[in-house]
Amino acid sequence: MKLLVIGSGGREHALAWKLAQSPRVQKVFVAPGNGGTAREAGVENVELSGNAALVAFAKKEGIPLTVVGPEAPLAEGVVDAFREAGLRIFGPTRAAAQLEASKDFAKRFMVRHGIPTARHATFEDAAQAKAYVDGHGAPIVVKADGLASGKGVVVAQTVAEAHAAIDRLGGRLVIEECLQGEEASFIVMADGARALALATSQDHKRLLDGDQGPNTGGMGAYSPAPVVTPQVHARVMREIVNPAIAGMAQDGTPYTGFLYAGLMIDASGAPKTLEFNCRLGDPETQPILMRLKSDLVDLIDAALDGRVADAGAEWDRRAALGVVLAAHGYPDSPRKGDRIEGLPAPAPDCRVFHAGTRAEGKDVVTSGGRVLCVTALGDNLRAARSRAYEAVERIRFEGAQYRRDIGFRALKR
Ligand code: AMP
């Protein structure tokens, strides 16, 4: 069969690559894809955008399964449009995707269903928001309500910083208690009633080594995340994931698709939910899928048929680690058009997933902020990290930025 993946980032390159491995799949179309998916075996880019064009393409090609990568098309109702046309697609409906599209919706949902999260208040008015900050003091977290690609959150260390964030972000704001602990990414596949946990992971949101510099979409990730011990894992399923899936069903918006819980785990191992995303994480997907031994098409089929919890996924016991190479000027004003050299041939233990790249004749050039994610497997995290950086150091493009310390938290343990 032929599949369709919607999106153009590193997550979608990894998805397309993994789906194309299935013996049941002849071809994976990616709309619109990038310079990496353009060259991937069994994968073809299609220049399409908008729900109507995507639905028409899936009908014309007789595509039995579409997988959505990013949040924007989900929030625009691509799943609803495919379902109305009688097409199978994996992802949450527009109503269910509010779990990510509105922080206020997500917070009210969590409070309603007893899911542990930071205490919060929502404001439409800047003066009231500032008064709340004055009453609570710093550190405190200010979040824009809507989708902001990771740029809508300020962890303010002082009251003045929080006031400045309120003025800068504007609109409806969620202000919440600053949680302490270690973060982890916990992603599941949900079938409307139950969930299957994928391997755990941890990403690195800041631009610079030692978690310094501005927030980004993510500069690297690894799997598994040692902070998620078997005990923590059981608590996350019991206290967060299962109540979330049950709560969505109870509220009349059953959740089908990948669901990402951003967690803060305190010193006692108690998990709290920082946020929900209605999709796989980027770059967490790249190391996670490098470790997935099961056929992803079978798992998605199981989720669409309502039997995901029985499916069971098989994982490579090795660790995987991905390092993001970003463009000059990222995250504020990434430069495009720099020629990329030294890309290694794919190896069983090391692959380069493309994000902001474009094929230009025989060359590949930069075309976005996060350019590549070099992802490697190793017997342990240290080995995976050495293997990834060995490849990173051979790749060259003008102004490339990357962190040298991906995995440091796990290695410190
Ligand atoms: P979010 O998009 O809500 O996950 O926020 C982005 C990042 O901001 C998170 O990965 C955390 O590093 C940080 N953050 C968000 N909410 C909190 C909080 N309540 N306490 C501490 N850090 C937070």
Short mmCIF file of C-alpha atoms and ligand atoms in Angstrom, two decimals:
data_model
loop_
_atom_site.label_atom_id
_atom_site.label_comp_id
_atom_site.label_asym_id
_atom_site.label_seq_id
_atom_site.Cartn_x
_atom_site.Cartn_y
_atom_site.Cartn_z
CA MET A 1 0.00 0.00 0.00
CA LYS A 2 0.87 3.67 -0.32
CA LEU A 3 0.85 5.91 2.74
CA LEU A 4 0.78 9.66 3.23
CA VAL A 5 2.67 11.60 5.90
CA ILE A 6 1.76 15.26 6.43
CA GLY A 7 4.57 17.63 7.44
CA SER A 8 8.08 18.73 6.54
CA GLY A 9 10.29 18.41 9.61
CA GLY A 10 12.73 15.95 11.13
CA ARG A 11 9.87 14.14 12.86
CA GLU A 12 8.20 13.57 9.50
CA HIS A 13 11.44 12.35 7.90
CA ALA A 14 11.80 9.81 10.71
CA LEU A 15 8.12 8.79 10.41
CA ALA A 16 8.37 8.36 6.64
CA TRP A 17 11.60 6.39 6.93
CA LYS A 18 10.14 4.08 9.58
CA LEU A 19 6.83 3.55 7.76
CA ALA A 20 8.70 2.76 4.53
CA GLN A 21 10.46 -0.13 6.35
CA SER A 22 7.17 -2.01 6.64
CA PRO A 23 6.92 -4.93 4.21
CA ARG A 24 3.29 -3.90 3.70
CA VAL A 25 4.28 -0.51 2.26
CA GLN A 26 5.31 0.23 -1.33
CA LYS A 27 5.61 3.95 -1.05
CA VAL A 28 5.31 6.77 1.47
CA PHE A 29 4.30 10.18 0.14
CA VAL A 30 5.27 13.17 2.28
CA ALA A 31 3.40 16.45 1.91
CA PRO A 32 5.38 18.61 1.48
CA GLY A 33 8.50 16.86 2.87
CA ASN A 34 12.06 18.19 2.74
CA GLY A 35 15.48 17.57 1.18
CA GLY A 36 15.90 14.38 3.21
CA THR A 37 12.55 12.80 2.39
CA ALA A 38 13.23 13.68 -1.28
CA ARG A 39 16.16 11.22 -1.20
CA GLU A 40 14.88 8.56 1.18
CA ALA A 41 14.33 5.12 -0.35
CA GLY A 42 10.63 4.35 -0.85
CA VAL A 43 9.63 7.94 -0.06
CA GLU A 44 8.38 10.68 -2.40
CA ASN A 45 7.55 14.32 -1.74
CA VAL A 46 4.30 15.84 -2.94
CA GLU A 47 3.73 19.58 -3.01
CA LEU A 48 0.32 19.85 -1.35
CA SER A 49 -1.24 22.01 1.32
CA GLY A 50 -4.69 22.59 2.75
CA ASN A 51 -7.23 19.98 3.81
CA ALA A 52 -9.10 19.87 0.48
CA ALA A 53 -5.95 19.20 -1.57
CA LEU A 54 -4.74 16.54 0.87
CA VAL A 55 -8.10 14.74 0.86
CA ALA A 56 -8.28 14.87 -2.96
CA PHE A 57 -4.76 13.42 -3.25
CA ALA A 58 -5.48 10.60 -0.77
CA LYS A 59 -8.64 9.69 -2.70
CA LYS A 60 -6.95 9.81 -6.11
CA GLU A 61 -4.03 7.64 -4.95
CA GLY A 62 -6.24 5.27 -2.94
CA ILE A 63 -4.24 5.87 0.22
CA PRO A 64 -5.48 3.61 3.04
CA LEU A 65 -3.63 5.41 5.84
CA THR A 66 -2.44 8.97 6.45
CA VAL A 67 -0.28 10.01 9.42
CA VAL A 68 -0.15 13.63 10.60
CA GLY A 69 3.16 14.98 11.95
CA PRO A 70 2.73 18.58 13.16
CA GLU A 71 0.14 20.30 15.32
CA ALA A 72 -1.00 23.02 12.88
CA PRO A 73 -2.92 20.76 10.45
CA LEU A 74 -4.49 18.94 13.42
CA ALA A 75 -5.68 22.23 14.89
CA GLU A 76 -7.05 23.09 11.42
CA GLY A 77 -9.15 19.92 11.42
CA VAL A 78 -7.33 17.75 8.87
CA VAL A 79 -8.45 14.60 10.72
CA ASP A 80 -12.09 15.71 10.63
CA ALA A 81 -11.81 16.44 6.90
CA PHE A 82 -10.33 13.00 6.13
CA ARG A 83 -12.90 11.19 8.28
CA GLU A 84 -15.76 13.07 6.62
CA ALA A 85 -14.40 11.86 3.28
CA GLY A 86 -14.30 8.28 4.58
CA LEU A 87 -10.49 8.17 4.69
CA ARG A 88 -8.38 6.60 7.45
CA ILE A 89 -6.03 9.01 9.20
CA PHE A 90 -4.09 8.79 12.47
CA GLY A 91 -4.32 11.87 14.68
CA PRO A 92 -6.75 13.67 16.98
CA THR A 93 -9.78 15.60 15.70
CA ARG A 94 -9.77 19.37 15.88
CA ALA A 95 -11.79 19.22 19.10
CA ALA A 96 -9.36 16.77 20.72
CA ALA A 97 -6.32 18.73 19.47
CA GLN A 98 -7.36 21.62 21.72
CA LEU A 99 -5.38 19.79 24.37
CA GLU A 100 -2.37 21.40 22.70
CA ALA A 101 -3.92 24.31 20.79
CA SER A 102 -5.19 26.01 23.96
CA LYS A 103 -3.23 25.95 27.22
CA ASP A 104 -6.30 27.22 29.06
CA PHE A 105 -8.35 24.29 27.68
CA ALA A 106 -5.59 21.87 28.74
CA LYS A 107 -5.36 23.30 32.26
CA ARG A 108 -9.13 23.20 32.79
CA PHE A 109 -9.18 19.64 31.46
CA MET A 110 -6.44 18.55 33.87
CA VAL A 111 -8.10 20.17 36.87
CA ARG A 112 -11.47 18.61 35.93
CA HIS A 113 -9.99 15.11 35.67
CA GLY A 114 -7.58 15.28 38.62
CA ILE A 115 -4.43 15.11 36.50
CA PRO A 116 -1.41 16.49 38.39
CA THR A 117 -0.16 19.82 36.97
CA ALA A 118 1.15 23.19 38.17
CA ARG A 119 -1.38 25.50 39.89
CA HIS A 120 -2.53 28.19 37.48
CA ALA A 121 -4.81 31.09 36.67
CA THR A 122 -5.94 32.40 33.26
CA PHE A 123 -6.13 36.11 32.34
CA GLU A 124 -7.42 38.18 29.44
CA ASP A 125 -6.31 41.40 31.09
CA ALA A 126 -2.64 42.40 31.49
CA ALA A 127 -3.18 44.48 34.64
CA GLN A 128 -4.92 41.58 36.40
CA ALA A 129 -2.20 39.19 35.26
CA LYS A 130 0.46 41.51 36.70
CA ALA A 131 -1.42 41.82 39.98
CA TYR A 132 -1.53 38.02 40.22
CA VAL A 133 2.23 37.86 39.61
CA ASP A 134 2.80 40.52 42.29
CA GLY A 135 0.76 38.45 44.74
CA HIS A 136 2.64 35.20 44.01
CA GLY A 137 6.20 36.39 43.42
CA ALA A 138 8.91 34.79 41.28
CA PRO A 139 9.96 32.42 39.84
CA ILE A 140 6.69 32.13 37.94
CA VAL A 141 5.75 30.91 34.46
CA VAL A 142 3.90 33.00 31.85
CA LYS A 143 2.36 31.19 28.85
CA ALA A 144 0.51 32.43 25.79
CA ASP A 145 -2.75 30.48 25.43
CA GLY A 146 -2.41 29.46 21.76
CA LEU A 147 0.09 27.59 19.58
CA ALA A 148 3.48 29.35 19.59
CA SER A 149 6.06 26.73 18.48
CA GLY A 150 7.73 26.70 21.89
CA LYS A 151 8.14 30.49 21.91
CA GLY A 152 5.06 31.26 24.00
CA VAL A 153 6.49 30.26 27.39
CA VAL A 154 8.61 32.40 29.72
CA VAL A 155 9.98 30.97 32.96
CA ALA A 156 10.42 34.33 34.72
CA GLN A 157 13.05 34.48 37.46
CA THR A 158 11.89 37.90 38.68
CA VAL A 159 8.58 39.75 38.93
CA ALA A 160 9.89 42.36 36.46
CA GLU A 161 10.68 39.63 33.94
CA ALA A 162 7.16 38.22 34.36
CA HIS A 163 5.64 41.69 33.78
CA ALA A 164 7.72 42.10 30.62
CA ALA A 165 6.56 38.67 29.39
CA ILE A 166 2.91 39.61 30.01
CA ASP A 167 3.36 42.74 27.88
CA ARG A 168 5.27 40.93 25.14
CA LEU A 169 3.03 37.86 24.81
CA GLY A 170 -0.29 39.73 25.18
CA GLY A 171 -3.71 38.17 24.56
CA ARG A 172 -5.03 35.39 26.77
CA LEU A 173 -2.38 34.21 29.20
CA VAL A 174 -1.95 31.26 31.54
CA ILE A 175 0.20 32.05 34.58
CA GLU A 176 1.41 29.14 36.63
CA GLU A 177 3.51 27.96 39.50
CA CYS A 178 7.13 27.19 38.59
CA LEU A 179 7.78 23.48 39.11
CA GLN A 180 11.15 22.07 40.12
CA GLY A 181 12.62 18.75 39.06
CA GLU A 182 13.76 17.00 35.89
CA GLU A 183 11.80 17.06 32.64
CA ALA A 184 10.99 14.06 30.47
CA SER A 185 8.89 13.42 27.38
CA PHE A 186 6.29 10.68 27.63
CA ILE A 187 4.58 9.82 24.36
CA VAL A 188 1.77 7.32 23.85
CA MET A 189 -0.37 6.06 20.99
CA ALA A 190 -4.04 6.33 21.90
CA ASP A 191 -7.00 4.52 20.33
CA GLY A 192 -9.81 6.57 21.88
CA ALA A 193 -10.11 4.38 24.96
CA ARG A 194 -6.65 3.13 25.90
CA ALA A 195 -2.98 3.89 25.28
CA LEU A 196 0.31 2.22 24.44
CA ALA A 197 3.43 3.95 25.81
CA LEU A 198 6.32 4.52 23.44
CA ALA A 199 9.91 4.52 24.72
CA THR A 200 10.68 7.43 27.03
CA SER A 201 12.87 10.35 25.99
CA GLN A 202 14.25 13.69 27.02
CA ASP A 203 14.88 16.74 24.86
CA HIS A 204 17.00 19.90 25.21
CA LYS A 205 14.99 23.07 24.63
CA ARG A 206 17.68 25.74 25.11
CA LEU A 207 19.97 26.78 22.28
CA LEU A 208 23.29 26.61 24.13
CA ASP A 209 25.31 24.12 26.19
CA GLY A 210 24.40 23.82 29.86
CA ASP A 211 20.75 24.78 29.10
CA GLN A 212 21.69 28.41 28.44
CA GLY A 213 20.37 30.82 25.81
CA PRO A 214 16.90 31.16 24.28
CA ASN A 215 14.25 28.45 24.04
CA THR A 216 14.08 26.59 20.73
CA GLY A 217 11.95 23.86 19.19
CA GLY A 218 14.55 21.41 20.57
CA MET A 219 18.29 20.98 20.05
CA GLY A 220 18.67 17.26 20.69
CA ALA A 221 17.08 14.27 22.41
CA TYR A 222 17.77 10.79 23.62
CA SER A 223 15.90 7.66 24.54
CA PRO A 224 15.40 6.12 27.05
CA ALA A 225 15.22 8.80 29.77
CA PRO A 226 16.69 7.27 32.96
CA VAL A 227 14.66 9.68 35.14
CA VAL A 228 11.59 7.64 34.13
CA THR A 229 12.24 4.59 36.30
CA PRO A 230 9.76 1.69 36.14
CA GLN A 231 8.04 3.16 39.23
CA VAL A 232 7.74 6.62 37.64
CA HIS A 233 6.52 5.00 34.41
CA ALA A 234 3.72 3.21 36.26
CA ARG A 235 2.71 6.45 38.02
CA VAL A 236 2.63 8.40 34.75
CA MET A 237 0.33 5.82 33.16
CA ARG A 238 -1.91 5.65 36.23
CA GLU A 239 -2.02 9.34 37.20
CA ILE A 240 -1.67 11.14 33.86
CA VAL A 241 -2.04 9.09 30.67
CA ASN A 242 -4.98 6.83 31.56
CA PRO A 243 -7.02 9.64 33.17
CA ALA A 244 -6.30 11.86 30.15
CA ILE A 245 -7.54 9.27 27.63
CA ALA A 246 -10.55 8.42 29.82
CA GLY A 247 -11.25 12.13 30.40
CA MET A 248 -11.26 12.96 26.70
CA ALA A 249 -13.70 10.10 26.03
CA GLN A 250 -15.89 11.21 28.95
CA ASP A 251 -15.93 14.79 27.63
CA GLY A 252 -17.21 13.57 24.25
CA THR A 253 -13.93 14.15 22.38
CA PRO A 254 -12.25 10.72 22.35
CA TYR A 255 -8.54 11.00 21.65
CA THR A 256 -6.96 8.99 18.84
CA GLY A 257 -3.37 9.63 17.79
CA PHE A 258 -0.01 10.28 19.34
CA LEU A 259 -0.27 12.09 22.66
CA TYR A 260 2.77 13.72 24.20
CA ALA A 261 2.92 14.59 27.89
CA GLY A 262 5.72 16.96 28.86
CA LEU A 263 6.53 15.97 32.44
CA MET A 264 8.30 17.48 35.42
CA ILE A 265 9.43 14.77 37.81
CA ASP A 266 10.35 15.89 41.32
CA ALA A 267 12.98 14.38 43.62
CA SER A 268 10.44 11.95 45.12
CA GLY A 269 9.53 10.61 41.65
CA ALA A 270 6.14 12.35 41.53
CA PRO A 271 5.25 13.38 37.95
CA LYS A 272 3.36 16.55 37.00
CA THR A 273 2.15 17.54 33.53
CA LEU A 274 3.77 20.66 32.05
CA GLU A 275 1.82 20.39 28.82
CA PHE A 276 0.13 18.05 26.39
CA ASN A 277 1.05 17.99 22.72
CA CYS A 278 -1.25 16.27 20.26
CA ARG A 279 1.57 14.77 18.20
CA LEU A 280 5.00 13.20 18.44
CA GLY A 281 7.82 15.40 19.74
CA ASP A 282 10.52 16.77 17.47
CA PRO A 283 13.38 15.82 17.97
CA GLU A 284 12.28 13.04 20.39
CA THR A 285 10.73 11.07 17.51
CA GLN A 286 14.08 10.57 15.81
CA PRO A 287 15.78 8.60 18.65
CA ILE A 288 12.50 6.90 19.61
CA LEU A 289 11.87 5.55 16.11
CA MET A 290 15.52 4.46 15.75
CA ARG A 291 14.80 2.15 18.72
CA LEU A 292 11.41 0.86 17.55
CA LYS A 293 11.70 -2.71 16.26
CA SER A 294 7.97 -3.29 15.68
CA ASP A 295 6.26 -2.40 12.41
CA LEU A 296 4.86 1.12 12.91
CA VAL A 297 2.11 0.50 10.34
CA ASP A 298 0.85 -2.44 12.45
CA LEU A 299 0.85 -0.28 15.59
CA ILE A 300 -1.08 2.53 13.90
CA ASP A 301 -3.56 0.01 12.48
CA ALA A 302 -4.07 -1.38 15.98
CA ALA A 303 -4.71 2.13 17.30
CA LEU A 304 -7.23 2.90 14.55
CA ASP A 305 -8.98 -0.43 15.24
CA GLY A 306 -9.25 0.28 18.98
CA ARG A 307 -6.81 -2.39 20.14
CA VAL A 308 -3.57 -0.47 20.71
CA ALA A 309 -3.12 -1.49 24.34
CA ASP A 310 -2.91 -5.16 23.28
CA ALA A 311 -0.47 -4.47 20.45
CA GLY A 312 2.78 -4.25 22.43
CA ALA A 313 5.83 -2.58 20.91
CA GLU A 314 9.28 -4.11 20.76
CA TRP A 315 12.23 -1.82 21.49
CA ASP A 316 15.93 -2.04 20.74
CA ARG A 317 17.71 -2.39 24.09
CA ARG A 318 20.34 0.06 22.90
CA ALA A 319 20.14 3.80 23.60
CA ALA A 320 19.60 6.37 20.85
CA LEU A 321 20.70 9.99 20.81
CA GLY A 322 20.03 12.76 18.29
CA VAL A 323 21.93 16.04 17.87
CA VAL A 324 20.22 18.91 16.03
CA LEU A 325 22.24 21.12 13.68
CA ALA A 326 20.54 24.50 13.36
CA ALA A 327 20.99 27.29 10.84
CA HIS A 328 22.91 30.52 11.32
CA GLY A 329 20.69 32.98 13.20
CA TYR A 330 18.34 30.32 14.66
CA PRO A 331 16.00 30.75 16.53
CA ASP A 332 15.38 34.47 15.82
CA SER A 333 16.10 34.78 12.11
CA PRO A 334 17.49 31.59 10.56
CA ARG A 335 19.37 32.07 7.32
CA LYS A 336 18.44 29.92 4.33
CA GLY A 337 20.36 28.73 1.30
CA ASP A 338 23.63 27.49 2.86
CA ARG A 339 25.02 24.44 1.06
CA ILE A 340 25.38 21.34 3.27
CA GLU A 341 28.45 19.13 2.81
CA GLY A 342 29.77 15.97 4.41
CA LEU A 343 26.42 14.21 4.85
CA PRO A 344 27.23 10.58 5.66
CA ALA A 345 25.54 7.66 3.93
CA PRO A 346 22.86 6.10 6.16
CA ALA A 347 24.23 3.31 8.38
CA PRO A 348 22.28 0.82 10.54
CA ASP A 349 23.45 2.63 13.68
CA CYS A 350 23.48 6.24 12.45
CA ARG A 351 21.02 8.21 10.31
CA VAL A 352 20.69 11.88 9.47
CA PHE A 353 17.08 13.03 9.58
CA HIS A 354 16.47 16.25 7.67
CA ALA A 355 14.25 19.13 8.78
CA GLY A 356 14.95 22.56 7.24
CA THR A 357 16.60 21.34 4.03
CA ARG A 358 15.81 21.47 0.35
CA ALA A 359 17.20 19.45 -2.54
CA GLU A 360 18.74 21.75 -5.16
CA GLY A 361 19.99 19.69 -8.08
CA LYS A 362 22.66 17.43 -6.61
CA ASP A 363 23.07 19.65 -3.55
CA VAL A 364 21.18 19.90 -0.31
CA VAL A 365 20.82 23.42 1.10
CA THR A 366 19.44 24.82 4.36
CA SER A 367 15.86 26.08 4.23
CA GLY A 368 14.78 26.47 7.85
CA GLY A 369 15.83 26.91 11.48
CA ARG A 370 16.48 23.37 12.56
CA VAL A 371 18.31 21.79 9.66
CA LEU A 372 19.33 18.21 10.56
CA CYS A 373 19.09 15.75 13.42
CA VAL A 374 21.98 13.29 13.45
CA THR A 375 20.73 10.23 15.34
CA ALA A 376 22.77 7.23 16.46
CA LEU A 377 22.32 4.00 18.39
CA GLY A 378 24.86 2.67 20.90
CA ASP A 379 25.15 -0.02 23.56
CA ASN A 380 24.69 2.75 26.10
CA LEU A 381 24.03 6.45 25.96
CA ARG A 382 27.72 7.34 25.99
CA ALA A 383 28.35 5.14 22.96
CA ALA A 384 25.33 6.54 21.12
CA ARG A 385 26.55 10.03 21.85
CA SER A 386 30.09 9.36 20.55
CA ARG A 387 28.68 7.82 17.38
CA ALA A 388 26.34 10.77 16.76
CA TYR A 389 29.00 13.45 17.34
CA GLU A 390 31.46 11.58 15.12
CA ALA A 391 28.99 12.12 12.23
CA VAL A 392 28.04 15.66 13.32
CA GLU A 393 31.64 16.79 13.16
CA ARG A 394 31.94 15.75 9.52
CA ILE A 395 28.88 17.70 8.39
CA ARG A 396 29.57 21.26 7.32
CA PHE A 397 27.48 24.27 6.42
CA GLU A 398 28.10 27.96 6.93
CA GLY A 399 26.99 29.14 10.40
CA ALA A 400 25.93 25.70 11.70
CA GLN A 401 25.02 25.73 15.41
CA TYR A 402 24.76 22.68 17.64
CA ARG A 403 25.07 21.77 21.29
CA ARG A 404 28.05 19.72 22.40
CA ASP A 405 26.39 18.37 25.53
CA ILE A 406 23.31 16.45 24.38
CA GLY A 407 22.63 13.71 26.95
CA PHE A 408 24.52 15.41 29.79
CA ARG A 409 21.74 14.94 32.36
CA ALA A 410 21.51 11.20 31.84
CA LEU A 411 25.29 10.83 31.76
CA LYS A 412 25.61 12.71 35.05
CA ARG A 413 23.44 10.11 36.80
P1 AMP B 1 5.59 24.07 27.53
O1 AMP B 1 5.51 24.51 26.11
O2 AMP B 1 4.37 24.38 28.34
O3 AMP B 1 6.10 22.68 27.73
O4 AMP B 1 6.78 24.93 28.15
C1 AMP B 1 8.07 24.94 27.57
C2 AMP B 1 9.11 24.75 28.63
O5 AMP B 1 8.97 25.72 29.66
C3 AMP B 1 9.02 23.42 29.34
O6 AMP B 1 9.69 22.42 28.65
C4 AMP B 1 9.70 23.75 30.66
O7 AMP B 1 11.11 23.75 30.52
C5 AMP B 1 9.27 25.16 30.92
N1 AMP B 1 8.07 25.17 31.77
C6 AMP B 1 6.77 25.20 31.35
N2 AMP B 1 5.93 25.22 32.40
C7 AMP B 1 6.68 25.18 33.51
C8 AMP B 1 6.39 25.18 34.92
N3 AMP B 1 5.14 25.23 35.38
N4 AMP B 1 7.43 25.12 35.78
C9 AMP B 1 8.70 25.09 35.33
N5 AMP B 1 9.05 25.11 34.02
C10 AMP B 1 8.05 25.15 33.12
#
